[in-house]
Coordinates of C-alpha atoms in Angstrom, one line a residue:
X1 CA 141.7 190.1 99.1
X2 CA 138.6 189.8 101.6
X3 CA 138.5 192.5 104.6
X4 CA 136.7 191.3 107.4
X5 CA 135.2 194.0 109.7
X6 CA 134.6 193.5 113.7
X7 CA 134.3 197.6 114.5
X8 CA 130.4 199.0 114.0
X9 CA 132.1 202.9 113.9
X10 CA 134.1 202.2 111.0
X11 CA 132.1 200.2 109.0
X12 CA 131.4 203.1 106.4
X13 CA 134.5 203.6 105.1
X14 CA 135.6 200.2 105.1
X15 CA 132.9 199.5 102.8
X16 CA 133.7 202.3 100.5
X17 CA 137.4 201.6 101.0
X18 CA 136.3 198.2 99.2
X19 CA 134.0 199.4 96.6
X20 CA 137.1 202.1 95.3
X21 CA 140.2 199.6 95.7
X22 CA 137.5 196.6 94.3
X23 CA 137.9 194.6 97.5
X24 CA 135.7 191.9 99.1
X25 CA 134.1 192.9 102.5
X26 CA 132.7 190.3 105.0
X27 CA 131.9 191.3 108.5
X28 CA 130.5 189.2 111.6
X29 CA 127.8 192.0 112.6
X30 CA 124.5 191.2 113.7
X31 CA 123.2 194.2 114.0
X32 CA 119.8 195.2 111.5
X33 CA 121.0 199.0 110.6
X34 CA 124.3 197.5 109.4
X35 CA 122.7 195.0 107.5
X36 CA 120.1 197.3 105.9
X37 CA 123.1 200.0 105.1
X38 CA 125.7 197.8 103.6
X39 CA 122.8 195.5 101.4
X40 CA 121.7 198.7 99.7
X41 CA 124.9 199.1 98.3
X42 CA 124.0 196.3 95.6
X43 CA 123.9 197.8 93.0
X44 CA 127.2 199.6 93.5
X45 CA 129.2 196.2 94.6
X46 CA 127.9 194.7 91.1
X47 CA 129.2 197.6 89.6
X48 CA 132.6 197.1 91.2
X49 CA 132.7 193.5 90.7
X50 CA 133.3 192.6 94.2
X51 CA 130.7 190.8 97.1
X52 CA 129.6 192.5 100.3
X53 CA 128.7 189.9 102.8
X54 CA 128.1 191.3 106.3
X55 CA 126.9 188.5 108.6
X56 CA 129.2 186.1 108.2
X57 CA 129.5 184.7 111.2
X58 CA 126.4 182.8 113.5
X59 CA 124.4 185.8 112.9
X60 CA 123.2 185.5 110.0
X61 CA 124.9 182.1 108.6
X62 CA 123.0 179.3 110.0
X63 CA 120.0 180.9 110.9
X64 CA 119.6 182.5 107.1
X65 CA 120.8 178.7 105.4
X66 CA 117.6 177.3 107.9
X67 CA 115.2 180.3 106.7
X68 CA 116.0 179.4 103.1
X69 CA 115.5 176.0 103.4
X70 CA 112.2 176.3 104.8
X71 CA 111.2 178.7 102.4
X72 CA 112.3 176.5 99.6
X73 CA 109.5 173.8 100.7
X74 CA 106.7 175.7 100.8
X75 CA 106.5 178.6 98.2
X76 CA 104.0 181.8 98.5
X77 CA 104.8 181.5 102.3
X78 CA 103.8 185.1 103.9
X79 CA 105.0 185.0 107.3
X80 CA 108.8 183.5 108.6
X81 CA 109.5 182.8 112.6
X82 CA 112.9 182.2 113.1
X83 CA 114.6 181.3 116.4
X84 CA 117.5 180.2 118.4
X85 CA 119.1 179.0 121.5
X86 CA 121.8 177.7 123.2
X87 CA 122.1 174.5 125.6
X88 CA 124.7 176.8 127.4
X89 CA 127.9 179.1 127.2
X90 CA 127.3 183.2 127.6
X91 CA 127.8 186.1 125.6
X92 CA 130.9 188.2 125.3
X93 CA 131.4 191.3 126.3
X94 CA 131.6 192.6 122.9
X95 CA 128.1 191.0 122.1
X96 CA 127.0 192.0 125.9
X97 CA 128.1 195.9 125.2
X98 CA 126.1 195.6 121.3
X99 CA 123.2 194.9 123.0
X100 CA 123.1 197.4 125.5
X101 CA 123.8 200.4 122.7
X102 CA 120.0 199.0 121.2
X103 CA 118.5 198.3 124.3
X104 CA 116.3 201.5 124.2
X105 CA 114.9 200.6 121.2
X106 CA 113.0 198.1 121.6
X107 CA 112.5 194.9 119.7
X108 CA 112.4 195.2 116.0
X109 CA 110.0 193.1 113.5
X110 CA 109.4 193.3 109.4
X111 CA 105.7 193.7 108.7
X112 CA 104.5 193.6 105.4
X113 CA 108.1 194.2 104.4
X114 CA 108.9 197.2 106.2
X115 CA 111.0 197.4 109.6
X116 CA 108.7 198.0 112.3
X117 CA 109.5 198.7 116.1
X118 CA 107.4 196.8 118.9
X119 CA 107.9 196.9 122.6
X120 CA 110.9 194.5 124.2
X121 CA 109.4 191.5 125.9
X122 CA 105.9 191.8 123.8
X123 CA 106.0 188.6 121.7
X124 CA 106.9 185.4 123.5
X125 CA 106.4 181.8 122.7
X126 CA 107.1 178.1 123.4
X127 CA 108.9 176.4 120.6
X128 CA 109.7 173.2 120.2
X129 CA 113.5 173.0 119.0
X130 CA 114.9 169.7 117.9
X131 CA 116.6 169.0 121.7
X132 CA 113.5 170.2 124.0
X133 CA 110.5 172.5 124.3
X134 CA 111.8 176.1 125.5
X135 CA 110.5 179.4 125.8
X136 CA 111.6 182.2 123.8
X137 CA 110.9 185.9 123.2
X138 CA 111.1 188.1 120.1
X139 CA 114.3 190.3 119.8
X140 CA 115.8 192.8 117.3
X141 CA 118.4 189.8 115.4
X142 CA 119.6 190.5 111.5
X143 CA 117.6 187.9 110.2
X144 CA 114.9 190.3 110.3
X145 CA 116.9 192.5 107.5
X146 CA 118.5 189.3 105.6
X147 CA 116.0 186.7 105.7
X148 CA 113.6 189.6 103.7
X149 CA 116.9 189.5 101.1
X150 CA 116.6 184.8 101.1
X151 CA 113.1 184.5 100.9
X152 CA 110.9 187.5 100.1
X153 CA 108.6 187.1 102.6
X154 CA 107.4 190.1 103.6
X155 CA 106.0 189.1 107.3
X156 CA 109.6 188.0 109.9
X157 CA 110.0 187.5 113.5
X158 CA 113.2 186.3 115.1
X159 CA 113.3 185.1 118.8
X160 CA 115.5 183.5 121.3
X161 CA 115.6 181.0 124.2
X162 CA 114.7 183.0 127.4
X163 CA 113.4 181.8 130.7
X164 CA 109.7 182.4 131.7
X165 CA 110.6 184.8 134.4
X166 CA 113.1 186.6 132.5
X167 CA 110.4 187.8 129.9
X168 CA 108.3 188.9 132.9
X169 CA 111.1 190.9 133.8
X170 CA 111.7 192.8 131.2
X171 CA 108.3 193.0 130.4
X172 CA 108.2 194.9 134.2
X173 CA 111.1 197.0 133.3
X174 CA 110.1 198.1 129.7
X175 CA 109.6 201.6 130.9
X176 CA 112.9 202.2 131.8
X177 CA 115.1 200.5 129.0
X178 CA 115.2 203.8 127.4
X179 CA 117.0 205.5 130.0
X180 CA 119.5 203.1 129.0
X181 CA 120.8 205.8 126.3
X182 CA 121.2 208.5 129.2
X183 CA 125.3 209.1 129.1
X184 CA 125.9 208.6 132.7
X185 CA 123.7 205.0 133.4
X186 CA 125.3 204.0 130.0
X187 CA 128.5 203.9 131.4
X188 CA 128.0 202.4 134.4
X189 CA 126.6 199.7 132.9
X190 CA 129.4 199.1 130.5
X191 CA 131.9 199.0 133.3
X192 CA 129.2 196.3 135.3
X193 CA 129.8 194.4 132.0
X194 CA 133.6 195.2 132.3
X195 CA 133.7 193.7 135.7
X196 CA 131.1 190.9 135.5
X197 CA 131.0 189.9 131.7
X198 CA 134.0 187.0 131.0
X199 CA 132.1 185.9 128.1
X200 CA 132.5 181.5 127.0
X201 CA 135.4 179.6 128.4
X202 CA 137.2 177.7 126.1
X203 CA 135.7 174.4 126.9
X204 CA 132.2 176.1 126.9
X205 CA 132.9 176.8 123.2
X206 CA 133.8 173.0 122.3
X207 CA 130.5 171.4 124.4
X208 CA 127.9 173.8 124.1
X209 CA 125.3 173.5 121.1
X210 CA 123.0 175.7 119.5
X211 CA 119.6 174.8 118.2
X212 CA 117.6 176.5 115.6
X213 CA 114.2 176.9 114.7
X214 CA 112.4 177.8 111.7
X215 CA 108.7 177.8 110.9
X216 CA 107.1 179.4 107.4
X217 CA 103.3 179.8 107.0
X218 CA 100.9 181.1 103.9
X219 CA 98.1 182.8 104.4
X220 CA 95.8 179.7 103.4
X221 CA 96.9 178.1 106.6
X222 CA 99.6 176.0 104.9
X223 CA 103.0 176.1 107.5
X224 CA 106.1 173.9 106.9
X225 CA 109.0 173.8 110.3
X226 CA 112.5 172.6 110.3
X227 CA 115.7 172.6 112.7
X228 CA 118.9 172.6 112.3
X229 CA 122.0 172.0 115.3
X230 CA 125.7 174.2 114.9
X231 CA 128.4 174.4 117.2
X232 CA 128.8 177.3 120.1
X233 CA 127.9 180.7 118.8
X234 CA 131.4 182.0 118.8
X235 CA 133.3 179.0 117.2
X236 CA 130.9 178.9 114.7
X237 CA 131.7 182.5 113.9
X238 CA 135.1 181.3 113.6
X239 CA 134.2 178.4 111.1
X240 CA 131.6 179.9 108.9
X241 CA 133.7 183.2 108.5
X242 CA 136.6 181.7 107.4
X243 CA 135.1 179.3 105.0
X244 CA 133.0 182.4 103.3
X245 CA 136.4 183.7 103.0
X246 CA 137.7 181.0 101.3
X247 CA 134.7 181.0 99.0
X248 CA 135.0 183.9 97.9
X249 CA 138.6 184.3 97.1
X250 CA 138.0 181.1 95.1
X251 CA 135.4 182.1 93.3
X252 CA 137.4 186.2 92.8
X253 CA 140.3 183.6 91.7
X254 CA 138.5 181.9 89.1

């Protein structure tokens, strides 16, 4: 039996549910602390005999199968840039209401293999993805947390297709994300997202595509890239989750 997990407040005892009835857990978060929690429970899983997969979904399926890949062709790489974007669609409200709980954060890199916060907005780039040339900005994704786990290299940034002006915005309004976190403003804006947040329509998630980026470098100068096109965010989530469920009741079968 394979539990998959969509609700971030019960996610510890699910996973110790699992671990004591010797379940399988696989979850579609995307969120680093979840990632970094449930992963240290290794050693305890193996111990059980049973898999704990968060990220099972576009974050971190795709995205970690491109990392590895890249890795793969260029061993002792130090440094991993990972990145996405989509040629259209929107988020959910779900996704949209994730996002505003880490907003006051800030954006979060790994540096010499630890977790290190920077400011939101600080790190942008043009990236050439297999479709077009777009510009992107550094945000707090999982990979940061399971790409560390696929290819040991200590040095990861993830980013994301974002307009020019938009990164000049939030660059403006970095001061203030952290009120964010004050109760009151919180709530307001989870109600604007209520209201104005519809998320993709259903023929948004059969034409849109997303395109992925990878680039690995060493510290001799040596860098290998690679890209990689999926389906729309959410029905991939549908496709790869399901078929990681499959694959591991086979292989609990066997």
């Amino acid at each position: 039996f394979s539990a998959i997990n969509t609700f971030p407040r019960t996610r510890k005892p699910m996973v110790k549910a699992c671990l004591a009835s010797k379940s399988h857990y696989l979850d579609i978060t995307g969120e680093i602390a979840i990632f970094e929690t449930v992963l240290r429970q290794g050693d305890m899983a193996e111990a059980a005999g049973v898999a704990l997969i968060p990220g099972v979904g576009f974050d971190v399926v795709p995205s970690d199968c491109l990392a590895a890949s890249v890795a793969q062709r260029l061993p002792g790489a130090t440094s991993l840039e990972l990145a996405f974007a989509s040629t259209g669609g929107s988020a959910s409200p779900g996704t949209s209401k994730t996002m505003l709980e880490g907003l006051h954060l800030g954006n979060c890199v790994r540096r010499d293999g630890k977790l290190r916060t920077i400011p939101s907005g600080k790190l942008a780039k043009r990236i050439a993805f297999h479709d077009k040339t777009r510009w992107t900005a550094s945000i707090p994704w999982g990979d940061v947390a399971t790409a560390y786990r696929s290819t040991g290299i200590p040095n990861i940034t993830v980013y994301t297709g974002m307009p020019r002006k938009t990164i000049r915005t939030l660059r403006l309004f970095r001061p203030f994300l952290k009120l964010t976190k004050v109760g009151a403003i919180h709530r307001f804006l989870e109600r604007q997202i209520d209201k104005r947040v519809s998320g993709p329509s259903a023929q948004d998630r059969q034409t849109t595509r997303t395109e992925l980026w990878a680039r690995v470098e060493t510290t001799d100068g040596g860098s290998f890239e690679g890209t990689l096109g999926v389906p729309e965010g959410y029905r991939h989530t549908v496709d790869a989750s399901l078929e990681c469920a499959r694959r591991v009741d086979r292989k609990s079968v066997v």
